Tab-separated table of C-alpha atoms and ligand atoms in Angstrom:
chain	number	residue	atom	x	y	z
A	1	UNK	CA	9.697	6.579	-10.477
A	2	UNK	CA	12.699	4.794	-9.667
A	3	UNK	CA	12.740	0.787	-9.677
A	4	UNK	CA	15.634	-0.279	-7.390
A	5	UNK	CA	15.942	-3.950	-7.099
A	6	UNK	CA	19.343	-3.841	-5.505
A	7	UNK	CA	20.782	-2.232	-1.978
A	8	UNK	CA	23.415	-0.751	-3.937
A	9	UNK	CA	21.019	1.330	-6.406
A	10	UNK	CA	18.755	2.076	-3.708
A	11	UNK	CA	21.886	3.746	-1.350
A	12	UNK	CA	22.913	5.687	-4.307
A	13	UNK	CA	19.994	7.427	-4.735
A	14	UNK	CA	18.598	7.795	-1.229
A	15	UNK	CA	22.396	9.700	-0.514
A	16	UNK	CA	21.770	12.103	-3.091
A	17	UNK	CA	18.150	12.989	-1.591
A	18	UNK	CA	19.107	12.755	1.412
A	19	UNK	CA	22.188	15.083	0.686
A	20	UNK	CA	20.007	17.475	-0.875
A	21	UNK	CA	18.418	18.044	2.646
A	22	UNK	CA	15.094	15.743	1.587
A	23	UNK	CA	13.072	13.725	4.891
A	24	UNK	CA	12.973	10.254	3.918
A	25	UNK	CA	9.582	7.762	4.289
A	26	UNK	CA	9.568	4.344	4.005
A	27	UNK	CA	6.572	1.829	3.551
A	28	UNK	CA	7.043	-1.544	3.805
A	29	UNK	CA	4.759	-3.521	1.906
A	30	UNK	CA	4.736	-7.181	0.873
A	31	UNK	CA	2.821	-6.211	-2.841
A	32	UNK	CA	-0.396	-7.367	-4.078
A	33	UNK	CA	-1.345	-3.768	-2.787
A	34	UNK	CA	-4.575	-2.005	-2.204
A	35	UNK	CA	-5.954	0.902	-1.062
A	36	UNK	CA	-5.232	0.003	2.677
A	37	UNK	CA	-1.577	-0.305	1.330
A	38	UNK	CA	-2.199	3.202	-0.882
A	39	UNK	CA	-3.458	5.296	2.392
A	40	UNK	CA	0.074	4.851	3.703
A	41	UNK	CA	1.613	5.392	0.927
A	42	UNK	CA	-0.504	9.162	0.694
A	43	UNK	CA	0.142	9.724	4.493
A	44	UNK	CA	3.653	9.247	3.712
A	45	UNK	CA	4.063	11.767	0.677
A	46	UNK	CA	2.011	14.499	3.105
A	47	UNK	CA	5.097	13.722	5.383
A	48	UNK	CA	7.837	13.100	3.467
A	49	UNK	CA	9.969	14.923	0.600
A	50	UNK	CA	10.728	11.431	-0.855
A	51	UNK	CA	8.664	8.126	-0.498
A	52	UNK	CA	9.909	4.238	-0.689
A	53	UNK	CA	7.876	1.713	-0.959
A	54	UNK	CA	9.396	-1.541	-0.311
A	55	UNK	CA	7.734	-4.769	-1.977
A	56	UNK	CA	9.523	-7.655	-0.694
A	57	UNK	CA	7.352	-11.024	0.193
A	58	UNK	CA	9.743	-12.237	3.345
A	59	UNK	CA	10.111	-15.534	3.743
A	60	UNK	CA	11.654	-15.390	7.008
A	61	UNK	CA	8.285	-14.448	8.259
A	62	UNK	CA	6.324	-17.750	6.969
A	63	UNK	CA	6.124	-20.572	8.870
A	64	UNK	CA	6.887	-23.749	6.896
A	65	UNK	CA	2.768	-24.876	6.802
A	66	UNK	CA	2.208	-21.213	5.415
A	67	UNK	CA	1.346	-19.589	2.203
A	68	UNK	CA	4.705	-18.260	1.021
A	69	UNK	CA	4.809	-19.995	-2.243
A	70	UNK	CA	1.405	-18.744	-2.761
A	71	UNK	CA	1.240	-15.515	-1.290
A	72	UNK	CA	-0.193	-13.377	-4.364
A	73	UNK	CA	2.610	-11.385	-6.125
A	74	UNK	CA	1.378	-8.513	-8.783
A	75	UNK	CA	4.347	-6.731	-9.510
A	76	UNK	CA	3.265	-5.165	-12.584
A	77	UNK	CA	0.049	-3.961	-11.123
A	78	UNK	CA	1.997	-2.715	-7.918
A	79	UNK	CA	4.106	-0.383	-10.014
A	80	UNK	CA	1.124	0.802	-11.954
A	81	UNK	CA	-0.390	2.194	-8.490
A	82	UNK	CA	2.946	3.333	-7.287
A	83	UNK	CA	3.025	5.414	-10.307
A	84	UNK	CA	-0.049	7.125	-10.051
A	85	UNK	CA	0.666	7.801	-6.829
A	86	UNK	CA	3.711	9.506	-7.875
A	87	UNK	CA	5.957	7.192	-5.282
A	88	UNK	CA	9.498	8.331	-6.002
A	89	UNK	CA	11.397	4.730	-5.536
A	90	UNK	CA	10.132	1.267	-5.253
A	91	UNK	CA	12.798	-1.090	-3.914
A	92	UNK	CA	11.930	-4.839	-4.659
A	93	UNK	CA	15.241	-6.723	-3.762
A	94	UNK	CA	15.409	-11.045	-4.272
A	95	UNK	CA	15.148	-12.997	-1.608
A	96	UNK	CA	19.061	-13.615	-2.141
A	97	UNK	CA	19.356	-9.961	-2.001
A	98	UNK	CA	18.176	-9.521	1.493
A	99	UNK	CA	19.062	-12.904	2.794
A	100	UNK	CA	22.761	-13.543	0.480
A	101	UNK	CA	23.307	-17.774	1.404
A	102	UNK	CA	24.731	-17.735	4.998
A	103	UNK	CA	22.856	-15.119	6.513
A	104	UNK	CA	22.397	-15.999	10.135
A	105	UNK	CA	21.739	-12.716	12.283
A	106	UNK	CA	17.597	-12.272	13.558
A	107	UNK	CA	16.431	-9.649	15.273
A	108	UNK	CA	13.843	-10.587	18.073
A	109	UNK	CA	11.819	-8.950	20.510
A	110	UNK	CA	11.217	-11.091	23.368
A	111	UNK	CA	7.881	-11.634	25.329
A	112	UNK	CA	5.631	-9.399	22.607
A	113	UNK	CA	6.999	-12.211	19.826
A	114	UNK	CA	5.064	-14.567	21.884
A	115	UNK	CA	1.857	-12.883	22.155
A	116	UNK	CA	-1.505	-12.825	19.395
A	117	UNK	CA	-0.158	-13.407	16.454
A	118	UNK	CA	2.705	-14.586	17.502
A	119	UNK	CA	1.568	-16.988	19.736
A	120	UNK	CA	0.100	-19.433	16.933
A	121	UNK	CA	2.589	-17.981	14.350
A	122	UNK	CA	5.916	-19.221	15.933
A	123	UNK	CA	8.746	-17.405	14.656
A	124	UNK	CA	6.587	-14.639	12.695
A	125	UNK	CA	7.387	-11.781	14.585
A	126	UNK	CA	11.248	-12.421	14.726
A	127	UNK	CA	10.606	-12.646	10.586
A	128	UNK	CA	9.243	-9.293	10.671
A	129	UNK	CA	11.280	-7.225	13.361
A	130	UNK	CA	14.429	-8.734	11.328
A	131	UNK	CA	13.153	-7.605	8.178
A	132	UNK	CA	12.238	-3.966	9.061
A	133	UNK	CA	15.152	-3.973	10.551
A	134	UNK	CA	17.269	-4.595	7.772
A	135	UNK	CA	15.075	-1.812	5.715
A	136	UNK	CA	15.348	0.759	8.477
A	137	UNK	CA	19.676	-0.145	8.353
A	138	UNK	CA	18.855	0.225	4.088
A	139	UNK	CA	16.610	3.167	3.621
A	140	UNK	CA	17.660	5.182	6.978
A	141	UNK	CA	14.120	6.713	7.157
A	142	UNK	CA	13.078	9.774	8.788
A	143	UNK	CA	9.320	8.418	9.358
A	144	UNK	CA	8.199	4.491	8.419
A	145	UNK	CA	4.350	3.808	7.926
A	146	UNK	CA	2.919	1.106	9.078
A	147	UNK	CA	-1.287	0.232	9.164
A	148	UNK	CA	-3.361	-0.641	12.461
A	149	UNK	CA	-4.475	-3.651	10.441
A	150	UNK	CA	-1.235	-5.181	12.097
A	151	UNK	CA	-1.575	-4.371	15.103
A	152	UNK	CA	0.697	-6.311	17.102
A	153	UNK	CA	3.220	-5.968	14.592
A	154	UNK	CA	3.044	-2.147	15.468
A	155	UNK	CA	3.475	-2.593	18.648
A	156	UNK	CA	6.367	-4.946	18.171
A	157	UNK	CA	8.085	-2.875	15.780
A	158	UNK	CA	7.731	0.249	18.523
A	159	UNK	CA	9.139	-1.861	21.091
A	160	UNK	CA	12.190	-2.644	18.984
A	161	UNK	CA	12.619	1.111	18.033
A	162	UNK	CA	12.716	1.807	21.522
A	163	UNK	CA	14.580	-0.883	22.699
A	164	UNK	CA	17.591	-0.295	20.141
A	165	UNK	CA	17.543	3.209	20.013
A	166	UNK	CA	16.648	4.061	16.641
A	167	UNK	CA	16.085	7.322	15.913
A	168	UNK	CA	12.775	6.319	13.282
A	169	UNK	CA	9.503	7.603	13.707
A	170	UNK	CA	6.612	5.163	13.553
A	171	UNK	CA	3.436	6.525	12.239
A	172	UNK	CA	0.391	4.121	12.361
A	173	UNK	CA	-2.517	4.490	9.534
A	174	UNK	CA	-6.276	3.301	10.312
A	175	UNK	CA	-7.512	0.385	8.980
A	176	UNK	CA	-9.008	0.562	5.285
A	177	UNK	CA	-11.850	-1.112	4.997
A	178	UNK	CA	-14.391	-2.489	2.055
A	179	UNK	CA	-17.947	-1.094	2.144
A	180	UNK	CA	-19.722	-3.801	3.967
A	181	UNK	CA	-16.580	-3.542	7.012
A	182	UNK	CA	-14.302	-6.689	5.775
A	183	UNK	CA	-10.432	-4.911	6.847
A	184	UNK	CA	-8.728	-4.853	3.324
A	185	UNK	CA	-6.220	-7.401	2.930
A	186	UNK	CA	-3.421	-8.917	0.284
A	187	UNK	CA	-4.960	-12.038	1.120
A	188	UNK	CA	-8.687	-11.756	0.786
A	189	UNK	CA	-8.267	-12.807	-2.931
A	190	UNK	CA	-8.015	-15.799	-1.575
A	191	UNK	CA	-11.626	-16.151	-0.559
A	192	UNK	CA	-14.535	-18.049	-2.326
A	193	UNK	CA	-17.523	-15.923	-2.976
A	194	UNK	CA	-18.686	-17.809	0.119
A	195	UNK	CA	-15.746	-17.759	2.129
A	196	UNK	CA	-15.890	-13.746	1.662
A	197	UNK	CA	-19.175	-13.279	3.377
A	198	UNK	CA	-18.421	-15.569	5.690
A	199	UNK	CA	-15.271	-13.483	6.531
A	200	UNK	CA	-17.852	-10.493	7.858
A	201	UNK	CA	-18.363	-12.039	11.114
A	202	UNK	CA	-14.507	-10.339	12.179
A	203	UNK	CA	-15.389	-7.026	11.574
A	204	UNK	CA	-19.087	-7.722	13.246
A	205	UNK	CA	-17.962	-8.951	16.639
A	206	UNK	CA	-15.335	-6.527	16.663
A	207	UNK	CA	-17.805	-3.496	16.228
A	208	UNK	CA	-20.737	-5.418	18.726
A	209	UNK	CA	-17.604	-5.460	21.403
A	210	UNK	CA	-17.439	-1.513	20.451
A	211	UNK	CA	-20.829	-0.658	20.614
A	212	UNK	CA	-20.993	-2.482	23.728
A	213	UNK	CA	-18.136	-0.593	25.388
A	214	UNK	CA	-19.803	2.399	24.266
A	215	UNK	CA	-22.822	1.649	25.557
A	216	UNK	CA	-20.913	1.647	29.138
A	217	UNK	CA	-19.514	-1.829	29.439
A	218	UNK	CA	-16.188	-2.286	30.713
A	219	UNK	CA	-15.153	-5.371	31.630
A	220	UNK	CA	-13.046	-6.943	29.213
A	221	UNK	CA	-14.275	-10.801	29.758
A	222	UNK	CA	-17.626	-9.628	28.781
A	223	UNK	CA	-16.329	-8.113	25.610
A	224	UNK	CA	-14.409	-10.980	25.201
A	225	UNK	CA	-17.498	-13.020	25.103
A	226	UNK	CA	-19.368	-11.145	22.933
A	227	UNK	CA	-17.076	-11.261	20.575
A	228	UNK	CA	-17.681	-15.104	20.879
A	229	UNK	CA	-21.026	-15.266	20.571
A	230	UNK	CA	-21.300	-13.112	17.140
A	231	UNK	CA	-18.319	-16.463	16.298
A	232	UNK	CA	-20.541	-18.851	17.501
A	233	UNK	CA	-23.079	-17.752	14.223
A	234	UNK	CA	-20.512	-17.797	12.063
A	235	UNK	CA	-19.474	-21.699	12.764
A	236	UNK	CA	-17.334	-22.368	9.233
A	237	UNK	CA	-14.883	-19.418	10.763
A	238	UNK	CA	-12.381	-21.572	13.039
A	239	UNK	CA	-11.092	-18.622	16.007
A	240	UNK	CA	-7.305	-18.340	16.625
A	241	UNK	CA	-7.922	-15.733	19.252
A	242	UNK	CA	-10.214	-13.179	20.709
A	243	UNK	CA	-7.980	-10.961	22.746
A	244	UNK	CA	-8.806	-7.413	24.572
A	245	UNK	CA	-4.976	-6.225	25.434
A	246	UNK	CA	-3.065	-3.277	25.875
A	247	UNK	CA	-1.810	-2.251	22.781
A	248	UNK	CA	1.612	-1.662	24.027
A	249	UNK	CA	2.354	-4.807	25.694
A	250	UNK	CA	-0.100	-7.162	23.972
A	251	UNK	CA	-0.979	-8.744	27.514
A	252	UNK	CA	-5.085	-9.298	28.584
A	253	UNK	CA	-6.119	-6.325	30.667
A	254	UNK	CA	-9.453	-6.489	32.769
A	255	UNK	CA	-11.024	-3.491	32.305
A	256	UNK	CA	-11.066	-2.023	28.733
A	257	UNK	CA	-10.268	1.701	28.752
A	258	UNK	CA	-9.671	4.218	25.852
A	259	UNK	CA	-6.859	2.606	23.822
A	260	UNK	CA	-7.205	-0.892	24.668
A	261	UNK	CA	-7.041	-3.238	21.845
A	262	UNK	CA	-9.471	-5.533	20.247
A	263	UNK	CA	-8.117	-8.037	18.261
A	264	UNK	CA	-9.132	-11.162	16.565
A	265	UNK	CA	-7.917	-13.924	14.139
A	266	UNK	CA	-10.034	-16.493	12.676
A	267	UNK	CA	-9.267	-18.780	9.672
A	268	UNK	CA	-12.126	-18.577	7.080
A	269	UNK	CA	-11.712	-22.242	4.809
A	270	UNK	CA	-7.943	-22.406	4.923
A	271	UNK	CA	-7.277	-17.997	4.600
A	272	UNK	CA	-6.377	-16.663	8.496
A	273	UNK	CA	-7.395	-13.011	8.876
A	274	UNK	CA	-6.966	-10.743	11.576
A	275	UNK	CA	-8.418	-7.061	12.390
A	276	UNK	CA	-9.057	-5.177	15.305
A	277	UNK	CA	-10.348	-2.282	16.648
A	278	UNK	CA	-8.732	0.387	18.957
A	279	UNK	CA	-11.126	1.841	21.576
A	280	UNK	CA	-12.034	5.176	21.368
A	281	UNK	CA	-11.794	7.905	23.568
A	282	UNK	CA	-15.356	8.637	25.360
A	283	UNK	CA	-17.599	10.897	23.854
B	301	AMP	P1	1.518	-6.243	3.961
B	301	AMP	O1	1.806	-6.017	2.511
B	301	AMP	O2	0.304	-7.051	4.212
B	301	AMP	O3	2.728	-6.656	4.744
B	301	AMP	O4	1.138	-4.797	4.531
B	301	AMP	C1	2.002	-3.707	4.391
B	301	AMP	C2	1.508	-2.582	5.278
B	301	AMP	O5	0.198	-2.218	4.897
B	301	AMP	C3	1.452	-3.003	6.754
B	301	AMP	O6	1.941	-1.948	7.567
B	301	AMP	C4	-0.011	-3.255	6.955
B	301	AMP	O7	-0.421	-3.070	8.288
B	301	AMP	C5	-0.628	-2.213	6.041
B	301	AMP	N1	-2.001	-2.604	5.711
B	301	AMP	C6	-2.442	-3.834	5.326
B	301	AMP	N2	-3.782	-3.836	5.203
B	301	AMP	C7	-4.209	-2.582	5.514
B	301	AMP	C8	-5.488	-1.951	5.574
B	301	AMP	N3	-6.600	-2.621	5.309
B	301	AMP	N4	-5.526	-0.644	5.929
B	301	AMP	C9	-4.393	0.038	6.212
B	301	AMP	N5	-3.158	-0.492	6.175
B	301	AMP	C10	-3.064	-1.789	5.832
């Protein structure tokens, strides 16, 4: 496995493969990685003659009251489980790397930017679309990975594939979750024993809005609501948002339908987490 911590190393090598006729994947990860992180990784190497894994905390994507300085960084660790899962290159450029002093150019997808996340994350999305950007210009993928877990971030970095005409496929992974349904996360470390079972109540009034819609419900104000009330037990978890959208423009839809999205974002003593769940098909 190849460590690449500059552009210019990372060019070199991906020329060669990609000379030699090898597809290209590329998963963009921030570190601190886990098995949510790892499933990408493996649906990438089923897909892809070469895989690289980017591990890059971006600051652009922080706002200034957020945990950048203390976002957990494991480098060591990372490589370990890039290794065993025989990734072929790792790229982890500096921060001066990717944004040399000077840097002024953003990349920003208008209207979905504003919307979950977004909305009480100013400036977040433009972080991220500018980022993957600058990897897609970088690695020239074939395929990039990215996990439901974000889901808005999918469906912003979709929008800006179509919008600017890159020829990148986008494949989406499922959510990994622990045992007891908590979404997997770089930042649940950051829980108190506490604080993690606290942090339950996210996956539990996403899956009571599912089993509701399965049991025939519909309308997405009542989902919405029920989502609230299984939040209303949970009173230590402050919401962000309880949203049912479509998953393509992020905007409220009435009536839930197969692919409509569930999403929620609550902060749990000072740690926001998200998850959400994408309505099935019927039976
Ligand atoms: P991050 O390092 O948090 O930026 O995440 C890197 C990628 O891993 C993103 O595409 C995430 O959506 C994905 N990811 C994070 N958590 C999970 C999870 N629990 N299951 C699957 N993918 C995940």
């Amino acid at each position: 496995m190849q460590i690449a911590p500059t552009i210019a190393e990372l060019r070199e090598s991906l020329g060669e493969a990609r000379h030699a006729g090898k597809s290209i994947g590329l998963v963009p990860t921030m570190g601190a990685l886990h098995e949510g992180h790892l499933s990408l990784v493996r649906l990438a190497k089923k897909q892809c003659d070469l895989v690289v894994v980017s591990v890059f905390v971006n600051p652009t994507q922080f706002g200034p009251t957020e945990d950048l300085s203390k976002y957990p960084r494991t480098f060591e660790r990372d490589q370990e489980m890039l290794t065993s899962e025989n990734v072929e290159i790792i790229f982890a450029p500096s921060t001066e790397e990717m944004y040399p002093p000077g840097a002024s150019t953003y990349v920003e997808v208008e209207g979905l930017s504003e919307r979950l996340d977004g909305k009480s994350r100013p400036g977040h999305f433009r972080g991220v679309a500018t980022i993957v950007s600058k990897l897609f210009n970088i690695v020239q993928p074939d395929k990039a990975f990215f996990g439901q877990k974000d889901a808005a971030q999918v469906a912003v970095i979709r929008k800006m594939v179509r919008d600017l005409d890159l020829s990148i496929a986008v494949m989406v992974g499922e959510i990994l979750r622990e045992t007891d349904g908590l979404a997997m996360s770089s930042r649940n470390v950051y829980l108190s024993p506490d604080e993690r079972k606290q942090a339950l109540v996210l996956s539990q009034a996403l899956q009571q809005a599912k089993d509701e819609y399965s049991r025939g419900e519909r309308t997405a104000q009542t989902l919405r609501n029920t989502m609230r009330a299984v939040f209303t037990v949970q009173p230590s978890a402050e919401v962000d948002y309880i949203e049912v959208v479509d998953w393509q423009t992020l905007l409220p839809v009435e009536k839930a339908a197969p692919g409509t999205l569930l999403a929620v974002a609550a902060k749990i003593g000072s740690t926001r987490l998200i998850d959400n769940i994408v309505l099935p098909a019927a039976q």
